[in-house]
């Protein structure tokens, strides 16, 4: 069989990257406009505080991550749809070959590895602003917002990312 063309992958990646940056800027821009309405004459520090409030707001994270997942889903499905191969085959969507016990063991092992690796920067005295911002966001979120964050950040975004990168990109570059 002929090798798939590689250039659409690079074009798709650039389009996805640009779309995610644009959508993030639009979401933050809308949040800024809504918070600045009726607050004329703020100083620079006031704008910076509002920007931090907007970027760490649960609604901003939910909408931005959700739209990012939609972009990745659309790119993967759109790119696979242009292929002469059926979409399921192009994206390698199908039953796995691993038994359930091996998958469960992998989940537990990855969780342990994640905890171990996240402890290293803390023990070294390093701090991550993005993780601290996420923890602040979750700590001031309602139970409904936390549930949405789990669905969007814990399920939709990773599935969309895997579908795009492993399903679409890797199948083209690895062929």
mmCIF file with all atom_site columns, N, CA, C and O in Angstrom, residues 25 34-35 57 69 128 132 145 149 165:
data_model
loop_
_atom_site.group_PDB
_atom_site.id
_atom_site.type_symbol
_atom_site.label_atom_id
_atom_site.label_alt_id
_atom_site.label_comp_id
_atom_site.label_asym_id
_atom_site.label_entity_id
_atom_site.label_seq_id
_atom_site.pdbx_PDB_ins_code
_atom_site.Cartn_x
_atom_site.Cartn_y
_atom_site.Cartn_z
_atom_site.occupancy
_atom_site.B_iso_or_equiv
_atom_site.pdbx_formal_charge
_atom_site.auth_seq_id
_atom_site.auth_comp_id
_atom_site.auth_asym_id
_atom_site.auth_atom_id
_atom_site.pdbx_PDB_model_num
ATOM 1  N N  . UNK A 1 25  ? -7.299  32.739 23.868 1.00 0.00 ? 25  UNK A N  1
ATOM 2  C CA . UNK A 1 25  ? -7.290  34.207 23.941 1.00 0.00 ? 25  UNK A CA 1
ATOM 3  C C  . UNK A 1 25  ? -8.711  34.768 23.911 1.00 0.00 ? 25  UNK A C  1
ATOM 4  O O  . UNK A 1 25  ? -9.024  35.714 24.641 1.00 0.00 ? 25  UNK A O  1
ATOM 5  N N  . UNK A 1 34  ? -16.099 40.927 30.459 1.00 0.00 ? 34  UNK A N  1
ATOM 6  C CA . UNK A 1 34  ? -17.223 40.812 31.391 1.00 0.00 ? 34  UNK A CA 1
ATOM 7  C C  . UNK A 1 34  ? -16.860 41.311 32.785 1.00 0.00 ? 34  UNK A C  1
ATOM 8  O O  . UNK A 1 34  ? -17.697 41.878 33.477 1.00 0.00 ? 34  UNK A O  1
ATOM 9  N N  . UNK A 1 35  ? -15.616 41.123 33.208 1.00 0.00 ? 35  UNK A N  1
ATOM 10 C CA . UNK A 1 35  ? -15.208 41.590 34.545 1.00 0.00 ? 35  UNK A CA 1
ATOM 11 C C  . UNK A 1 35  ? -14.890 43.081 34.569 1.00 0.00 ? 35  UNK A C  1
ATOM 12 O O  . UNK A 1 35  ? -14.977 43.717 35.611 1.00 0.00 ? 35  UNK A O  1
ATOM 13 N N  . UNK A 1 57  ? -10.324 31.220 36.943 1.00 0.00 ? 57  UNK A N  1
ATOM 14 C CA . UNK A 1 57  ? -11.740 30.974 37.220 1.00 0.00 ? 57  UNK A CA 1
ATOM 15 C C  . UNK A 1 57  ? -12.131 29.591 36.711 1.00 0.00 ? 57  UNK A C  1
ATOM 16 O O  . UNK A 1 57  ? -11.703 29.187 35.618 1.00 0.00 ? 57  UNK A O  1
ATOM 17 N N  . UNK A 1 69  ? -10.584 20.424 23.586 1.00 0.00 ? 69  UNK A N  1
ATOM 18 C CA . UNK A 1 69  ? -10.925 19.035 23.262 1.00 0.00 ? 69  UNK A CA 1
ATOM 19 C C  . UNK A 1 69  ? -11.736 18.960 21.975 1.00 0.00 ? 69  UNK A C  1
ATOM 20 O O  . UNK A 1 69  ? -11.500 18.083 21.134 1.00 0.00 ? 69  UNK A O  1
ATOM 21 N N  . UNK A 1 128 ? 5.462   25.039 41.099 1.00 0.00 ? 128 UNK A N  1
ATOM 22 C CA . UNK A 1 128 ? 4.865   25.214 39.777 1.00 0.00 ? 128 UNK A CA 1
ATOM 23 C C  . UNK A 1 128 ? 3.691   26.175 39.882 1.00 0.00 ? 128 UNK A C  1
ATOM 24 O O  . UNK A 1 128 ? 2.730   25.897 40.590 1.00 0.00 ? 128 UNK A O  1
ATOM 25 N N  . UNK A 1 132 ? -0.170  25.264 41.120 1.00 0.00 ? 132 UNK A N  1
ATOM 26 C CA . UNK A 1 132 ? -0.729  26.032 42.232 1.00 0.00 ? 132 UNK A CA 1
ATOM 27 C C  . UNK A 1 132 ? -2.001  26.763 41.807 1.00 0.00 ? 132 UNK A C  1
ATOM 28 O O  . UNK A 1 132 ? -2.968  26.818 42.567 1.00 0.00 ? 132 UNK A O  1
ATOM 29 N N  . UNK A 1 145 ? -18.879 22.435 39.476 1.00 0.00 ? 145 UNK A N  1
ATOM 30 C CA . UNK A 1 145 ? -17.715 22.852 38.680 1.00 0.00 ? 145 UNK A CA 1
ATOM 31 C C  . UNK A 1 145 ? -16.597 21.821 38.769 1.00 0.00 ? 145 UNK A C  1
ATOM 32 O O  . UNK A 1 145 ? -15.921 21.547 37.768 1.00 0.00 ? 145 UNK A O  1
ATOM 33 N N  . UNK A 1 149 ? -14.949 19.907 35.729 1.00 0.00 ? 149 UNK A N  1
ATOM 34 C CA . UNK A 1 149 ? -13.496 19.891 35.533 1.00 0.00 ? 149 UNK A CA 1
ATOM 35 C C  . UNK A 1 149 ? -12.977 18.460 35.382 1.00 0.00 ? 149 UNK A C  1
ATOM 36 O O  . UNK A 1 149 ? -12.103 18.194 34.558 1.00 0.00 ? 149 UNK A O  1
ATOM 37 N N  . UNK A 1 165 ? -3.218  12.769 18.519 1.00 0.00 ? 165 UNK A N  1
ATOM 38 C CA . UNK A 1 165 ? -1.794  12.478 18.405 1.00 0.00 ? 165 UNK A CA 1
ATOM 39 C C  . UNK A 1 165 ? -1.507  11.005 18.120 1.00 0.00 ? 165 UNK A C  1
ATOM 40 O O  . UNK A 1 165 ? -0.716  10.686 17.236 1.00 0.00 ? 165 UNK A O  1
#
